[in-house]
PDB file of C-alpha atoms and ligand atoms in Angstrom:
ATOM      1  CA  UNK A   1      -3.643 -11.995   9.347  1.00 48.00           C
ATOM      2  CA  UNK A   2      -0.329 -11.657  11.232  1.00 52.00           C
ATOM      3  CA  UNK A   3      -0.425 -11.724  15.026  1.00 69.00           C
ATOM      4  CA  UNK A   4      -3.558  -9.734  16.202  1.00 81.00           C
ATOM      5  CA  UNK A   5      -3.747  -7.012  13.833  1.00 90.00           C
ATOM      6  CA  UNK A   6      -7.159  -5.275  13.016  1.00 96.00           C
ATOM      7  CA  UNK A   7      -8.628  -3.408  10.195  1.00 98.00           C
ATOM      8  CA  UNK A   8     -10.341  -0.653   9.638  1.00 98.00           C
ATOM      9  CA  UNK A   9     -11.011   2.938   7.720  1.00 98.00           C
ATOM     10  CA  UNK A  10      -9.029   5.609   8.176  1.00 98.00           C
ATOM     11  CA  UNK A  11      -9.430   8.574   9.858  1.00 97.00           C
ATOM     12  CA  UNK A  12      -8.275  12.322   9.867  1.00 96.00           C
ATOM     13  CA  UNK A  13      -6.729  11.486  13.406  1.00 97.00           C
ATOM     14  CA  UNK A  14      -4.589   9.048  11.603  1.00 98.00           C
ATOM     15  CA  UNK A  15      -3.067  11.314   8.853  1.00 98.00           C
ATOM     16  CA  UNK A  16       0.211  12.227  10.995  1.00 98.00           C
ATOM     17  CA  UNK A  17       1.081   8.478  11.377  1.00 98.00           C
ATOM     18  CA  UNK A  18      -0.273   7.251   7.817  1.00 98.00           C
ATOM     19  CA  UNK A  19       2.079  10.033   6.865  1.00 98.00           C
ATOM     20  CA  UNK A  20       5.153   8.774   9.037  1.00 98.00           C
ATOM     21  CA  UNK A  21       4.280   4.829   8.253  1.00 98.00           C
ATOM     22  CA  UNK A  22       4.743   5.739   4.241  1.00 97.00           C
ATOM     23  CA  UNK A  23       7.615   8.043   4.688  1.00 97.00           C
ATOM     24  CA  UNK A  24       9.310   5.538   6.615  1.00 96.00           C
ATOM     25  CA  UNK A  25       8.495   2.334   4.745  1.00 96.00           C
ATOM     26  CA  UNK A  26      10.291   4.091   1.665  1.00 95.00           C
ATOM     27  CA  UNK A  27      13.149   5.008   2.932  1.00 94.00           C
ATOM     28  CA  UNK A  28      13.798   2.169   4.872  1.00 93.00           C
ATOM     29  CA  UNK A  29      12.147  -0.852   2.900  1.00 91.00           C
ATOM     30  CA  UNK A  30      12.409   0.670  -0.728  1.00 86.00           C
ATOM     31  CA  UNK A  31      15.971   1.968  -0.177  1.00 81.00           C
ATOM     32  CA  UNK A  32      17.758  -1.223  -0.500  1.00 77.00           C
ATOM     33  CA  UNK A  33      16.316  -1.945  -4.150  1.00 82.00           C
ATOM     34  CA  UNK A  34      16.625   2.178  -5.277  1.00 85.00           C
ATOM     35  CA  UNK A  35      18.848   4.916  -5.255  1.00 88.00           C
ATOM     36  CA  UNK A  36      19.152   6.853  -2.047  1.00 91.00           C
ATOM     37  CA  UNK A  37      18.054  10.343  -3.614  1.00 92.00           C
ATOM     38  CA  UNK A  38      15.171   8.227  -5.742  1.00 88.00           C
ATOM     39  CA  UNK A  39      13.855   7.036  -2.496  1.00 90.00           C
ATOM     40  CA  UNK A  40      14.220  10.271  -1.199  1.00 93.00           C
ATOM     41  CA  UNK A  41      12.279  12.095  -3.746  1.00 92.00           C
ATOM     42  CA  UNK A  42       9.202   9.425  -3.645  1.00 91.00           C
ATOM     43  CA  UNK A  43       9.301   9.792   0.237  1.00 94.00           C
ATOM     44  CA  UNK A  44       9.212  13.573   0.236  1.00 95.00           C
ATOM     45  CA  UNK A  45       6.835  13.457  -3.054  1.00 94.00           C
ATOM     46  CA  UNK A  46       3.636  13.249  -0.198  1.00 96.00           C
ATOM     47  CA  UNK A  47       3.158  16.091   2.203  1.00 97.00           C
ATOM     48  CA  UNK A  48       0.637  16.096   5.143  1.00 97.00           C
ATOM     49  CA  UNK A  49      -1.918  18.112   3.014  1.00 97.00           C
ATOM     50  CA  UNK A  50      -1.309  15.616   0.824  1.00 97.00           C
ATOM     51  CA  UNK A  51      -1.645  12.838   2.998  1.00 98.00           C
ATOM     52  CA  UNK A  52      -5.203  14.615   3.904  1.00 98.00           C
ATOM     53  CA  UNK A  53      -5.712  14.880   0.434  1.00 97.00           C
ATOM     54  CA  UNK A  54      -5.314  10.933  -0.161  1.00 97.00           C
ATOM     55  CA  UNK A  55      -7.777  10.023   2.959  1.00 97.00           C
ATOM     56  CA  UNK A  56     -10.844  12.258   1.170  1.00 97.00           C
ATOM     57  CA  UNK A  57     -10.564  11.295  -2.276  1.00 97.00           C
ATOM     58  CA  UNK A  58      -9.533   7.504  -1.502  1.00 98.00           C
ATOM     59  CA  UNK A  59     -10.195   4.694   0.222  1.00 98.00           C
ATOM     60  CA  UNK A  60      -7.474   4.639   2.637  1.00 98.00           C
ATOM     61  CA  UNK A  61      -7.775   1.306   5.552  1.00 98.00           C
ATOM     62  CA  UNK A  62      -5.303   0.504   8.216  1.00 98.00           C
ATOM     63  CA  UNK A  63      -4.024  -2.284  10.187  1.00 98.00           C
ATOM     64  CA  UNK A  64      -3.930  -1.871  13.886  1.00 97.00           C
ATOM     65  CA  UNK A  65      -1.987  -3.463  16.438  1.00 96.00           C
ATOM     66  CA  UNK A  66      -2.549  -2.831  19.919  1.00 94.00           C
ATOM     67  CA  UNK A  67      -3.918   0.622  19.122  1.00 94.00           C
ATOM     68  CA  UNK A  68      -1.162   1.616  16.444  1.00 95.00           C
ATOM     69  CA  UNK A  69      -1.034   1.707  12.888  1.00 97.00           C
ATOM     70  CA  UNK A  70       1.149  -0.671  11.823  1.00 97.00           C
ATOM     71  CA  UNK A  71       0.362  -0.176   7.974  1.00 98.00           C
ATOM     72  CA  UNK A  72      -2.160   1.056   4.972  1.00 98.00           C
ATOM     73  CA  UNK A  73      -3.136   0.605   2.022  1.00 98.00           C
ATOM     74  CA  UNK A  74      -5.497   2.730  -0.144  1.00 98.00           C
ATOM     75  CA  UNK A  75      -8.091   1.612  -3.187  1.00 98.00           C
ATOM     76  CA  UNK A  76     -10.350   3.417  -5.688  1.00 98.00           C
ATOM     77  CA  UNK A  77     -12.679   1.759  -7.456  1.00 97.00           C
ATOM     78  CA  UNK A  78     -10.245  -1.456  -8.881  1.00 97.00           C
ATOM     79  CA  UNK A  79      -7.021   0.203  -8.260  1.00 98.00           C
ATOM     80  CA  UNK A  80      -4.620   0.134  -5.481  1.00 98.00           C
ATOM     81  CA  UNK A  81      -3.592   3.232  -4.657  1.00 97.00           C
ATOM     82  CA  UNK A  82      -0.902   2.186  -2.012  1.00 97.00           C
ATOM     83  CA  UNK A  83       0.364  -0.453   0.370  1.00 98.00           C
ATOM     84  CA  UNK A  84       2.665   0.639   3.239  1.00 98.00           C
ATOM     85  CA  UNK A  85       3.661  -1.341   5.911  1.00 97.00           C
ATOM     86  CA  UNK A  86       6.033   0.271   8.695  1.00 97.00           C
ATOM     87  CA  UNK A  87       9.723  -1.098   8.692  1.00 96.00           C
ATOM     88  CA  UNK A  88       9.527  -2.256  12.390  1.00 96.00           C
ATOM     89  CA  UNK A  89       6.764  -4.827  11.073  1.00 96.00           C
ATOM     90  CA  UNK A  90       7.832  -5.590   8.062  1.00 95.00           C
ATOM     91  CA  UNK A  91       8.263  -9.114   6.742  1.00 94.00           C
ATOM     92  CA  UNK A  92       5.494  -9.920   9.070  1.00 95.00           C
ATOM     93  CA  UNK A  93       3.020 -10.132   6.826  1.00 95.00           C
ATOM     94  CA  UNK A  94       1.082  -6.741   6.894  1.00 96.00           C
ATOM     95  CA  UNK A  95       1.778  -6.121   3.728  1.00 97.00           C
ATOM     96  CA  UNK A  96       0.289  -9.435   2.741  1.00 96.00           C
ATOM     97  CA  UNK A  97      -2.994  -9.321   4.836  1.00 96.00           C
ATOM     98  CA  UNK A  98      -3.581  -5.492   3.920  1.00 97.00           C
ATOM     99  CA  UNK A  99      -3.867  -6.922   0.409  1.00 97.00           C
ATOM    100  CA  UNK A 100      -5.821  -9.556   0.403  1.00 96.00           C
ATOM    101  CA  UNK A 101      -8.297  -7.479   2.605  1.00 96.00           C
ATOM    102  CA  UNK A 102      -8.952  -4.923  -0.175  1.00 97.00           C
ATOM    103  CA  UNK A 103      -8.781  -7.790  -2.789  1.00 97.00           C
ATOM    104  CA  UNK A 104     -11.343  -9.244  -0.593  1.00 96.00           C
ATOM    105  CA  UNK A 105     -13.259  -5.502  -0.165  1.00 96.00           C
ATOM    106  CA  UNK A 106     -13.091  -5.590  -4.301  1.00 96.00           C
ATOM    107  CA  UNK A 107     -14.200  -9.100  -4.836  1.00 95.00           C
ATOM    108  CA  UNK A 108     -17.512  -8.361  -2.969  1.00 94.00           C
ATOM    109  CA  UNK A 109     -17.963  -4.889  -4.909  1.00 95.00           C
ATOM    110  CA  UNK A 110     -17.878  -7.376  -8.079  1.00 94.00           C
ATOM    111  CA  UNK A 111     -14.729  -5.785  -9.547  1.00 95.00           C
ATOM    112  CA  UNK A 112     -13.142  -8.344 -11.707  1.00 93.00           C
ATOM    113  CA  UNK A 113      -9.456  -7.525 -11.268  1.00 96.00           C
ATOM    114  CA  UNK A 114      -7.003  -5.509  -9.283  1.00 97.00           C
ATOM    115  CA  UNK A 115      -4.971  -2.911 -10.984  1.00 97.00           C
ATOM    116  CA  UNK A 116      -1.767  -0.928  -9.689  1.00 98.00           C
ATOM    117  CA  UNK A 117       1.208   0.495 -10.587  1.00 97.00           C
ATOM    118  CA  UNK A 118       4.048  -1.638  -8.549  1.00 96.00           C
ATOM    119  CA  UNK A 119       7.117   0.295  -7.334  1.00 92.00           C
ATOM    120  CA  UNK A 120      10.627  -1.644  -8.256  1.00 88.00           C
ATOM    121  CA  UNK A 121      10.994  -3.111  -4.995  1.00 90.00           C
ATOM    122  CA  UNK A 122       7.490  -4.044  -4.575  1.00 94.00           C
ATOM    123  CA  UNK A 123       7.052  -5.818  -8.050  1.00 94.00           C
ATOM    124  CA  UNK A 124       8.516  -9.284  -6.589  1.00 95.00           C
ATOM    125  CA  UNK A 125       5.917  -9.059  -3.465  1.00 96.00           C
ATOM    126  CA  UNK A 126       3.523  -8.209  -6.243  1.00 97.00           C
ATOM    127  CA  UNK A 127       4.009 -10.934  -8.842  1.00 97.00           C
ATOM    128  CA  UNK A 128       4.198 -13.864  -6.200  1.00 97.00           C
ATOM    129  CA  UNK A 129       0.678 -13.046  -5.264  1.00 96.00           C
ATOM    130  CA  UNK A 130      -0.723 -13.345  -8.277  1.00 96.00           C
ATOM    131  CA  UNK A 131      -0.154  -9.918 -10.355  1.00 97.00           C
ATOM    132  CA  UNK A 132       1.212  -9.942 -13.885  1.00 96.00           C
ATOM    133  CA  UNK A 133       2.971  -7.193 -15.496  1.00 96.00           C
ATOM    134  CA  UNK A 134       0.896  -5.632 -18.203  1.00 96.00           C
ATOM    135  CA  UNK A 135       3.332  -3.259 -19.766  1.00 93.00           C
ATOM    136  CA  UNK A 136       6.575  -1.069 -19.733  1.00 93.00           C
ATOM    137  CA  UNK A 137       7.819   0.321 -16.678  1.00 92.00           C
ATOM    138  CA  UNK A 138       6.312   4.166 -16.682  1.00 92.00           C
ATOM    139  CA  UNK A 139       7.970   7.521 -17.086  1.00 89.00           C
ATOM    140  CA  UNK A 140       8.159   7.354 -13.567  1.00 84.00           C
ATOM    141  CA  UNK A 141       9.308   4.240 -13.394  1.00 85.00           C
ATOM    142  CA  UNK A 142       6.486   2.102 -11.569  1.00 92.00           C
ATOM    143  CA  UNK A 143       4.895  -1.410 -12.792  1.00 95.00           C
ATOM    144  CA  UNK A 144       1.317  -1.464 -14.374  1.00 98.00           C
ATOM    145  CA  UNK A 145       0.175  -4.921 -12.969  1.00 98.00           C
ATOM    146  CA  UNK A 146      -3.296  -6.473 -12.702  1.00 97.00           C
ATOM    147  CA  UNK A 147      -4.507  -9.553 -11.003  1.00 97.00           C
ATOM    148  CA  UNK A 148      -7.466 -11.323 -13.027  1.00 93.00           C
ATOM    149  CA  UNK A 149      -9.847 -13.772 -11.784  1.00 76.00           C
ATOM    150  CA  UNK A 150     -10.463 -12.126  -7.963  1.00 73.00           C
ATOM    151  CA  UNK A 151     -13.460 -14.499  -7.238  1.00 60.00           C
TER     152      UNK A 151
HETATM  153  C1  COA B   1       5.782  -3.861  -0.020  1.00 60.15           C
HETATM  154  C2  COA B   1       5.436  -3.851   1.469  1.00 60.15           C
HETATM  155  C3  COA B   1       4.097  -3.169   1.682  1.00 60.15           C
HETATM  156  C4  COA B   1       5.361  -5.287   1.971  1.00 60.15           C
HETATM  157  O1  COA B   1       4.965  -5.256   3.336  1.00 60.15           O
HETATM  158  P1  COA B   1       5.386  -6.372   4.407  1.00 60.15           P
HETATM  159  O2  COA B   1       4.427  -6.305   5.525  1.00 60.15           O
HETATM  160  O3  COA B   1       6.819  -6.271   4.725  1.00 60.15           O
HETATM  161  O4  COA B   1       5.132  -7.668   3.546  1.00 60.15           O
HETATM  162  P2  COA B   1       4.793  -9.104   4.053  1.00 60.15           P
HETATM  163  O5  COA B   1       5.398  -9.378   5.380  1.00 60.15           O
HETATM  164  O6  COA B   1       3.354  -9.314   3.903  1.00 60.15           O
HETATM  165  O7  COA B   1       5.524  -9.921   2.947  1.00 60.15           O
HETATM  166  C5  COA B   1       6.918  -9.720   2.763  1.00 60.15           C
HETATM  167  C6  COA B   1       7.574 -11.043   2.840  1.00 60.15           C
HETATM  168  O8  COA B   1       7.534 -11.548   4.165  1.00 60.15           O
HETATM  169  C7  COA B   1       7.024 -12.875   4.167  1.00 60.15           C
HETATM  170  N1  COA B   1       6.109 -13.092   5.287  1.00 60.15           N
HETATM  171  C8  COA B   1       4.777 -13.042   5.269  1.00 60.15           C
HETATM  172  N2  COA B   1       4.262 -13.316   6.464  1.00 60.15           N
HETATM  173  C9  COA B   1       5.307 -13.521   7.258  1.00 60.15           C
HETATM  174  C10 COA B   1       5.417 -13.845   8.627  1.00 60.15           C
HETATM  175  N3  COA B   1       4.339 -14.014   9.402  1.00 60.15           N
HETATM  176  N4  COA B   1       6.654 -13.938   9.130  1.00 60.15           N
HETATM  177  C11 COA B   1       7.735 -13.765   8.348  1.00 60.15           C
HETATM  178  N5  COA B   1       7.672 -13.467   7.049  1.00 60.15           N
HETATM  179  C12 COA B   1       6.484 -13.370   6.512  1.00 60.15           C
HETATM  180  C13 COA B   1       6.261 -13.031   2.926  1.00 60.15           C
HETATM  181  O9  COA B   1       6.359 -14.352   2.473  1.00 60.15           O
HETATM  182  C14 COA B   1       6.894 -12.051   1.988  1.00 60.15           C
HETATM  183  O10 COA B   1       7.856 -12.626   1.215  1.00 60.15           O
HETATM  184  P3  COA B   1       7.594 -12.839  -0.332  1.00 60.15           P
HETATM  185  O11 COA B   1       7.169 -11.543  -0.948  1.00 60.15           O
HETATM  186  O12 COA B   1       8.893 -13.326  -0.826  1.00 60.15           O
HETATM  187  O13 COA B   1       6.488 -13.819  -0.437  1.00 60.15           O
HETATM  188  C15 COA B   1       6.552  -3.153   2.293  1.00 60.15           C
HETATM  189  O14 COA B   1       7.797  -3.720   1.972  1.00 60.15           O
HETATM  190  C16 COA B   1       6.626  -1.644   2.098  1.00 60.15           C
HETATM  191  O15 COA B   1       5.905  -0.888   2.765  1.00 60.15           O
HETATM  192  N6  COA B   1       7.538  -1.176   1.201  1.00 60.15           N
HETATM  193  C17 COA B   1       7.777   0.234   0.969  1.00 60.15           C
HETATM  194  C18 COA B   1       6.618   0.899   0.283  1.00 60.15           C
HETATM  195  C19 COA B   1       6.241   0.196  -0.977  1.00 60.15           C
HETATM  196  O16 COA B   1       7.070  -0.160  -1.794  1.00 60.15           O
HETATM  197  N7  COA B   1       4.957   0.003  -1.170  1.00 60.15           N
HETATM  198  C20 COA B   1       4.411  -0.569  -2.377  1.00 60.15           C
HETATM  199  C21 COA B   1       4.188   0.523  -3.360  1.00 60.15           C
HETATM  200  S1  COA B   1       3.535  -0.132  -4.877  1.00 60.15           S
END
């Protein structure tokens, strides 16, 4: 993936970063495309319990550069729970690599597709690697999208 960037699980040493990475992401990467006090609220939606919360009951892997988390992304079973990547890497491709790693971590578990709901900013980054939309934006305004065909 981009530069020399590492992955691996998670862990409860991580939280206070994980937690900093997605606040920041939002409000600096999402802002452009949303509303200031919508990317407010989605950034302030997560609280460190919560952020505890996320890394027992999912998945949760980072990407690692020279000892710091430089984004995450979460799964459960075929879903994507989240994919953050912090603004002072972004464009970089750490959003891209932190996918296709947990496509890859799905393909091998035999799941035959990738679901997720796509924020509005991220539904471009989405659909030109391979996701389709499969219905109406939700009440809370995300993107159910699914990519077919992993293997
Ligand atoms: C969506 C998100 C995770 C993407 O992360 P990212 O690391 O910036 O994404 P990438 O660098 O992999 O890809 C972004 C663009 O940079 C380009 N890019 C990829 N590698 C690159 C590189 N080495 N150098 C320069 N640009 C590169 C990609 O082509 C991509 O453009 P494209 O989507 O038009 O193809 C990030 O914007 C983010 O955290 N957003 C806020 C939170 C969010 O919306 N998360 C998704 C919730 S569903």
């Amino acid at each position: 993936m981009t530069m020399d960037a590492i992955y691996r699980r998670a862990m409860r040493k991580d939280v206070s970063r994980l937690h900093d990475v997605r606040r920041r992401s939002i409000l600096e990467l999402a802002l452009p495309t949303m509303p200031v006090a919508e990317a407010q609220a989605w950034a302030a939606q997560l609280t460190l319990s919560g952020m505890e919360r996320k890394l027992r009951e999912l998945e949760v892997w980072v990407a690692e550069l020279d000892g710091v988390v430089i984004g995450w992304g979460a799964i459960r079973g075929d879903m994507l729970e989240g994919l953050y990547a912090a603004p002072e890497f972004a464009g970089k491709g750490v959003g891209a690599g932190l996918l296709a790693m947990l496509e890859g971590l799905m393909r091998e578990r035999q799941f035959p597709s990738v679901r997720l709901e796509a924020s509005s900013n991220a539904r471009g980054f989405y659909l030109r690697r391979g996701y389709r939309a499969t219905g109406p934006q939700t009440a809370k305004g995300a993107w159910p999208m699914v990519k077919e065909h992993l293997a």
